[in-house]
Coordinates of C-alpha atoms in Angstrom, one line a residue:
M1 CA 60.9 53.4 -97.6
T2 CA 62.9 54.5 -100.6
G3 CA 62.3 57.4 -103.0
I4 CA 63.0 57.3 -106.7
Y5 CA 64.1 60.2 -108.8
V6 CA 64.0 60.0 -112.6
H7 CA 65.9 62.6 -114.5
I8 CA 64.4 63.7 -117.8
P9 CA 67.2 66.0 -119.2
F10 CA 65.5 67.4 -122.3
C11 CA 64.4 71.0 -122.7
R12 CA 63.2 73.1 -125.7
Q13 CA 65.6 75.8 -124.6
R14 CA 68.0 76.0 -121.7
C15 CA 67.2 78.8 -119.2
H16 CA 70.0 81.4 -118.7
Y17 CA 70.4 80.6 -115.0
C18 CA 70.2 76.8 -115.1
D19 CA 73.2 74.6 -114.0
F20 CA 71.3 71.3 -113.9
Y21 CA 72.2 68.8 -116.5
S22 CA 70.0 69.2 -119.6
Q23 CA 70.1 69.3 -123.4
T24 CA 67.9 70.2 -126.3
D25 CA 68.3 67.3 -128.7
S26 CA 64.8 65.8 -128.7
S27 CA 65.8 63.1 -131.2
L28 CA 67.4 61.3 -128.2
I29 CA 64.2 61.0 -126.2
E30 CA 63.2 57.6 -127.6
P31 CA 66.5 55.9 -127.1
Y32 CA 66.8 57.5 -123.7
M33 CA 63.5 55.9 -122.7
T34 CA 64.9 52.5 -123.6
A35 CA 68.0 53.2 -121.5
L36 CA 65.8 54.2 -118.6
F37 CA 63.8 51.0 -118.8
N38 CA 67.0 49.0 -118.8
Q39 CA 68.4 50.8 -115.8
I40 CA 65.1 50.3 -113.9
S41 CA 65.0 46.6 -114.7
A42 CA 68.5 46.1 -113.2
F43 CA 67.4 47.1 -109.6
E44 CA 66.2 44.6 -107.0
P45 CA 62.6 45.1 -105.9
I46 CA 62.3 47.4 -102.9
D47 CA 59.5 49.3 -101.1
V48 CA 59.0 52.8 -102.7
D49 CA 56.7 55.5 -101.4
T50 CA 57.8 58.5 -103.6
I51 CA 58.6 59.0 -107.3
Y52 CA 59.8 62.3 -108.7
F53 CA 60.2 63.1 -112.4
G54 CA 62.6 66.0 -112.6
G55 CA 64.6 67.7 -115.3
G56 CA 65.1 69.2 -117.7
T57 CA 61.4 69.4 -118.7
P58 CA 59.6 66.1 -117.9
S59 CA 56.4 67.5 -119.4
L60 CA 58.1 67.2 -122.9
L61 CA 57.3 63.5 -122.6
D62 CA 54.0 62.5 -124.1
S63 CA 51.4 60.7 -121.9
K64 CA 52.2 57.3 -123.4
Q65 CA 55.9 57.6 -122.6
L66 CA 55.2 58.7 -119.1
A67 CA 52.6 55.9 -118.6
L68 CA 55.2 53.3 -119.8
L69 CA 57.8 54.7 -117.3
I70 CA 55.4 54.6 -114.4
G71 CA 54.4 51.1 -115.4
A72 CA 58.1 50.0 -115.5
L73 CA 58.6 51.4 -112.0
N74 CA 55.6 49.7 -110.7
N75 CA 56.6 46.4 -112.3
R76 CA 60.1 46.5 -110.8
F77 CA 59.5 48.1 -107.4
R78 CA 56.9 47.6 -104.7
V79 CA 55.3 51.1 -105.1
K80 CA 52.9 51.8 -102.3
S81 CA 49.3 52.5 -103.2
D82 CA 49.5 56.0 -101.6
A83 CA 52.9 56.9 -103.1
E84 CA 53.5 60.5 -103.9
I85 CA 54.2 60.7 -107.6
T86 CA 55.4 64.2 -108.7
L87 CA 56.1 65.5 -112.2
E88 CA 57.8 68.8 -113.0
A89 CA 56.1 70.7 -115.8
N90 CA 56.8 73.9 -117.7
P91 CA 53.8 76.0 -118.7
E92 CA 54.6 76.0 -122.5
S93 CA 54.7 72.2 -122.7
T94 CA 51.4 71.6 -120.9
T95 CA 47.9 71.1 -122.4
L96 CA 44.7 70.2 -120.6
A97 CA 44.6 66.8 -122.3
K98 CA 48.3 66.0 -121.5
L99 CA 47.9 66.9 -117.8
A100 CA 44.7 64.8 -117.6
D101 CA 46.5 61.8 -119.2
Y102 CA 49.4 62.2 -116.7
R103 CA 46.9 62.0 -113.9
L104 CA 45.4 58.8 -115.3
A105 CA 49.0 57.4 -115.6
G106 CA 49.5 57.9 -111.9
V107 CA 50.9 61.4 -111.4
N108 CA 49.2 62.8 -108.3
R109 CA 51.4 65.9 -107.6
L110 CA 52.3 68.5 -110.2
S111 CA 55.2 70.9 -109.8
L112 CA 54.7 73.8 -112.2
G113 CA 57.8 76.0 -113.0
I114 CA 56.3 79.5 -113.4
Q115 CA 59.2 81.5 -111.8
S116 CA 57.6 84.9 -112.5
L117 CA 54.5 86.4 -114.1
N118 CA 56.3 89.5 -115.4
D119 CA 57.0 89.1 -119.1
L120 CA 60.1 91.3 -119.2
T121 CA 61.6 89.4 -116.2
L122 CA 60.8 86.0 -117.8
G123 CA 62.7 87.2 -120.9
N124 CA 65.7 88.3 -118.9
I125 CA 66.1 84.8 -117.4
G126 CA 65.5 82.9 -120.7
R127 CA 62.1 81.4 -120.0
I128 CA 60.1 80.7 -123.1
H129 CA 56.6 81.1 -121.6
D130 CA 54.9 84.4 -120.8
R131 CA 52.3 85.4 -118.2
R132 CA 49.4 84.4 -120.4
V133 CA 50.8 80.9 -121.0
A134 CA 51.6 80.5 -117.2
I135 CA 48.1 81.5 -116.2
R136 CA 46.6 79.1 -118.7
A137 CA 48.8 76.3 -117.2
L138 CA 47.6 77.2 -113.7
E139 CA 44.0 76.9 -114.9
Y140 CA 44.6 73.5 -116.5
A141 CA 46.5 72.2 -113.5
T142 CA 43.9 73.2 -110.9
A143 CA 41.2 71.7 -113.0
I144 CA 42.8 68.2 -112.7
Y145 CA 45.1 68.1 -109.6
D146 CA 44.5 68.7 -106.0
N147 CA 48.2 68.7 -105.1
I148 CA 50.1 71.4 -107.0
S149 CA 53.4 73.1 -106.3
V150 CA 54.5 76.2 -108.0
D151 CA 58.1 77.4 -108.4
V152 CA 58.8 81.1 -108.1
M153 CA 62.2 82.8 -108.4
L154 CA 63.2 85.8 -106.2
A155 CA 65.7 88.6 -106.7
L156 CA 65.5 88.5 -110.5
P157 CA 67.1 91.3 -112.6
G158 CA 65.1 94.6 -112.2
E159 CA 62.7 93.0 -109.7
N160 CA 61.5 94.6 -106.5
T161 CA 59.0 93.7 -103.8
D162 CA 56.0 95.0 -105.8
D163 CA 56.9 92.8 -108.7
V164 CA 57.0 89.7 -106.5
D165 CA 53.7 90.7 -104.9
R166 CA 52.0 90.9 -108.2
T167 CA 53.3 87.4 -109.1
L168 CA 52.2 85.9 -105.8
E169 CA 48.8 87.6 -105.8
S170 CA 48.0 86.0 -109.2
I171 CA 49.3 82.6 -108.2
L172 CA 47.4 82.6 -104.9
E173 CA 44.1 83.2 -106.7
Y174 CA 44.4 79.5 -107.7
D175 CA 44.1 76.4 -105.4
I176 CA 47.8 75.9 -104.8
E177 CA 49.1 73.7 -101.9
H178 CA 52.9 74.3 -102.1
I179 CA 55.2 77.0 -103.2
S180 CA 59.0 76.8 -103.7
A181 CA 60.5 80.3 -103.7
Y182 CA 64.2 80.3 -104.7
I183 CA 66.6 83.2 -104.5
L184 CA 68.3 83.4 -107.9
K185 CA 72.0 82.7 -107.8
R186 CA 74.6 83.3 -110.5
E187 CA 75.9 79.8 -110.9
P188 CA 79.3 79.5 -112.5
H189 CA 79.5 78.6 -116.2
T190 CA 75.9 79.6 -116.9
Y191 CA 74.8 82.1 -119.5
F192 CA 73.3 84.2 -116.8
A193 CA 76.7 84.5 -115.0
E194 CA 78.1 85.8 -118.3
L195 CA 75.3 88.3 -118.7
Y196 CA 75.6 89.6 -115.1
R197 CA 79.3 89.5 -114.2
E198 CA 78.7 91.8 -111.3
E199 CA 76.0 91.9 -108.6
Y200 CA 72.8 93.2 -110.2
I201 CA 70.7 93.5 -107.1
D202 CA 71.6 94.8 -103.6
D203 CA 71.8 92.3 -100.7
D204 CA 69.4 94.5 -98.7
I205 CA 66.8 94.3 -101.4
I206 CA 67.2 90.5 -101.6
A207 CA 66.7 90.3 -97.9
D208 CA 63.6 92.6 -98.0
I209 CA 62.1 90.5 -100.8
Y210 CA 62.7 87.2 -99.1
M211 CA 61.4 88.3 -95.7
H212 CA 58.3 89.8 -97.4
V213 CA 57.6 86.6 -99.3
V214 CA 57.8 84.5 -96.0
D215 CA 55.3 86.9 -94.4
V216 CA 52.9 86.9 -97.4
L217 CA 52.9 83.1 -97.7
A218 CA 52.4 82.7 -93.9
A219 CA 49.4 85.1 -94.1
N220 CA 48.0 82.9 -96.8
G221 CA 48.3 79.6 -94.9
F222 CA 51.7 78.4 -96.1
S223 CA 54.0 77.2 -93.4
Q224 CA 57.7 77.4 -94.1
Y225 CA 59.5 74.1 -93.6
E226 CA 62.8 74.6 -95.5
I227 CA 64.7 77.6 -96.7
S228 CA 62.9 77.9 -100.0
N229 CA 59.8 75.7 -99.4
F230 CA 56.3 76.5 -98.1
A231 CA 53.3 74.3 -97.8
R232 CA 49.7 74.2 -96.6
S233 CA 49.1 71.6 -93.9
G234 CA 49.6 68.1 -95.1
Y235 CA 51.2 69.1 -98.4
R236 CA 55.0 69.1 -97.7
S237 CA 57.0 67.4 -100.5
R238 CA 57.4 63.9 -99.2
H239 CA 60.1 63.2 -101.8
N240 CA 62.2 66.2 -101.0
L241 CA 62.0 65.5 -97.3
K242 CA 64.0 62.3 -98.0
Y243 CA 66.9 64.5 -99.1
W244 CA 66.7 66.8 -96.1
N245 CA 66.4 63.8 -93.7
C246 CA 69.3 61.9 -95.3
E247 CA 66.9 59.0 -96.2
E248 CA 67.5 56.6 -99.1
Y249 CA 66.7 57.5 -102.6
I250 CA 67.6 56.1 -106.0
G251 CA 68.5 58.3 -109.0
I252 CA 67.7 57.0 -112.5
G253 CA 68.8 58.7 -115.7
A254 CA 71.8 60.8 -116.8
G255 CA 72.9 63.3 -114.2
A256 CA 70.9 61.6 -111.4
Y257 CA 72.1 61.2 -107.8
S258 CA 71.5 58.4 -105.3
A259 CA 71.9 57.6 -101.7
I260 CA 71.8 53.8 -101.3
A261 CA 72.7 51.9 -98.1
C262 CA 74.4 54.9 -96.7
E263 CA 76.6 55.4 -99.8
R264 CA 76.2 58.3 -102.3
Y265 CA 76.4 57.8 -106.1
H266 CA 75.9 59.8 -109.2
I267 CA 75.5 59.1 -112.9
E268 CA 77.5 61.3 -115.2
G269 CA 75.5 64.1 -116.8
D270 CA 76.0 63.0 -120.4
T271 CA 73.1 61.6 -122.3
R272 CA 75.1 59.9 -125.0
K273 CA 77.3 58.2 -122.4
Y274 CA 74.2 57.1 -120.5
L275 CA 72.8 55.6 -123.7
K276 CA 76.0 53.7 -124.3
D277 CA 76.0 52.4 -120.7
F278 CA 72.3 51.4 -120.5
M279 CA 71.1 50.6 -124.0
R280 CA 71.7 47.0 -123.1
L281 CA 70.6 45.2 -120.0
S282 CA 73.5 44.9 -117.6
G283 CA 71.9 43.0 -114.7
D284 CA 73.7 45.4 -112.3
S285 CA 71.7 48.2 -110.7
K286 CA 74.9 50.2 -110.0
H287 CA 76.3 49.9 -113.5
A288 CA 77.8 53.3 -114.5
M289 CA 77.0 54.8 -111.1
V290 CA 80.0 56.6 -109.7
S291 CA 80.6 56.4 -106.0
D292 CA 80.7 59.7 -104.1
G293 CA 81.6 58.1 -100.8
P294 CA 79.5 57.4 -97.6
V295 CA 76.7 59.6 -96.3
D296 CA 78.4 61.3 -93.3
W297 CA 77.7 63.7 -90.5
T298 CA 78.3 66.8 -92.7
D299 CA 75.5 65.7 -95.1
Y300 CA 73.0 65.5 -92.2
F301 CA 74.3 68.7 -90.6
I302 CA 74.0 70.8 -93.7
L303 CA 70.6 69.4 -94.9
R304 CA 68.9 69.5 -91.5
L305 CA 69.9 73.1 -91.0
R306 CA 68.2 74.0 -94.2
T307 CA 64.9 73.0 -92.5
T308 CA 62.8 75.0 -90.1
E309 CA 62.8 71.9 -87.7
G310 CA 66.6 72.3 -87.6
L311 CA 69.3 70.0 -86.4
S312 CA 69.1 67.6 -83.4
L313 CA 72.6 67.2 -82.0
N314 CA 71.4 64.1 -80.2
K315 CA 70.4 62.5 -83.5
L316 CA 73.7 63.7 -85.1
K317 CA 75.5 61.8 -82.3
Q318 CA 73.2 58.7 -82.6
M319 CA 73.4 58.5 -86.3
F320 CA 77.1 59.3 -87.0
D321 CA 78.8 59.2 -83.6
F322 CA 79.7 62.8 -84.0
T323 CA 80.1 65.1 -81.0
V324 CA 80.1 68.8 -81.6
P325 CA 83.6 70.2 -80.9
E326 CA 84.2 73.3 -78.7
N327 CA 85.1 75.5 -81.7
M328 CA 81.7 74.9 -83.2
K329 CA 79.9 75.4 -79.9
R330 CA 81.6 78.8 -79.6
L331 CA 80.4 79.7 -83.1
F332 CA 76.9 78.7 -82.1
T333 CA 77.0 81.2 -79.3
I334 CA 78.3 84.0 -81.5
Y335 CA 75.7 83.3 -84.2
E336 CA 73.0 83.2 -81.7
E337 CA 74.0 86.6 -80.3
Q338 CA 73.9 88.0 -83.8
G339 CA 70.4 86.6 -84.4
Y340 CA 71.4 84.0 -87.1
I341 CA 70.6 80.9 -85.1
N342 CA 68.6 79.7 -82.1
V343 CA 69.8 76.9 -79.8
Y344 CA 67.4 75.1 -77.6
D345 CA 68.9 72.4 -75.5
N346 CA 70.4 70.1 -78.2
D347 CA 68.5 71.5 -81.1
V348 CA 69.9 74.1 -83.5
H349 CA 67.8 76.2 -85.9
L350 CA 68.7 78.9 -88.4
T351 CA 66.5 82.0 -88.1
R352 CA 65.0 83.7 -91.1
K353 CA 67.9 86.1 -91.0
G354 CA 70.2 83.1 -90.9
F355 CA 68.6 81.4 -93.9
L356 CA 69.6 84.4 -96.0
V357 CA 73.3 83.8 -95.3
S358 CA 73.1 80.0 -94.7
N359 CA 75.9 79.1 -97.1
E360 CA 78.4 81.4 -95.2
I361 CA 77.2 80.2 -91.8
L362 CA 77.4 76.5 -92.7
S363 CA 80.9 76.9 -94.3
E364 CA 82.2 78.6 -91.1
L365 CA 80.6 75.9 -88.9
L366 CA 82.1 73.1 -90.9
L367 CA 85.5 74.8 -90.9
A368 CA 85.4 75.1 -87.1
A369 CA 84.8 71.4 -86.8
E370 CA 88.1 70.7 -88.6
L371 CA 90.2 73.0 -86.4

C-alpha cells in the first residue's frame, strides 16, 4: 500500500521557526489547484491507504477546493474504503462549518497545530492565534472528529515545565487521540534563528521538560511510539509510520518528497516553478521530480531508531544486505553503558535519554560505519 502526501504551501503568515516550504501569496491558490490536478492525473492507478494534506496551512482551502482534491485522488488512485485521510489545520483558519464540510469530503483525521496555550509564547514564535482561538478550535474539532492529533512545541522561549503542564492540562480536557510534542530547534535561515542567535534555554531544562511530557502523556493513556509522537491505542499515524518504516509514498505539490520503487524524489519548493511545470498535462508522473537517489540502509537505520520499536539488525541485513561493522558495534556497547541505547539480541533501541541527543548519536554511528 502506498501513502500520498499533498503539500499545500500557503500560509497567512510564516511562523518564526518554520523551515518548511511555504508562502503567503493566496492569489496563487486557484492556479495551484489546477497544477495539483494535473500532477495527480499523470500517475498510474495504484492502491492507496493513507492521504495526508500538509503545509503550509491546508485549512486555508475552502471545503469545495478540498472536496475536489479528494475527488481527484479517488478518481486516479484506488483509495481504500478505510483509508486514513489527514488534514493539518491551524486554529485561526478553522470554523465549525468548514471542519464539518471537510469531514463530509472524506477527511477522517484532523491534525491541529496549537503549539502552546500561552499567549506570550505564541507571540514569541510568530503564531497568529491565541489561547482563546485555540480552545475554540479544539471545541469545534471534538464536536466533529473522533480521530484528532494536536501539535505541541516544547522548549519555547521563556518556557518552563509549569507552562507546558498548563498547556497539556487544557488540551487533555478534550477527547484527543494523538499528540505530537516537538522540541523547538533553531533551524538555519529562519527568522527565529535571527532573533535567537545564541542558546536561549539550558539543555538541562529541555531534558526536564521532555522527560516530564513523556511521563504526563503516559499517565494519561498516550503511548510513545516515536521521538515526538504519542498515541492512544489504535491511533498511531498510519501515514507517518510509512516514513519511519521506509515504505512507499508519493509527494504531490511544490516542496513535496516521494519514495517510489525504492527511489527518493523531491519537487523543488517554488510555487511559481511548480505552476510552470504542471499547468499543462504532461502525461508523466515524474515530470519535474528531482531524483535524490535510492532508499538505502542509512535511511532505514536513522528512521527506525527514531521509533520506540527500534531497529532490527536482521531486517537491516535482509532489506539492504548491510552487516553492522565492528566500529559501530563498539559504539553500541559504549552508548549502552552510558544509558543512551538498549541492545537486545539483534534489536537496537534508543532510550528516552538517547532520544534527547539522537542527532548526535546517529551521526556518530553513521560515521563509524564509514571508518
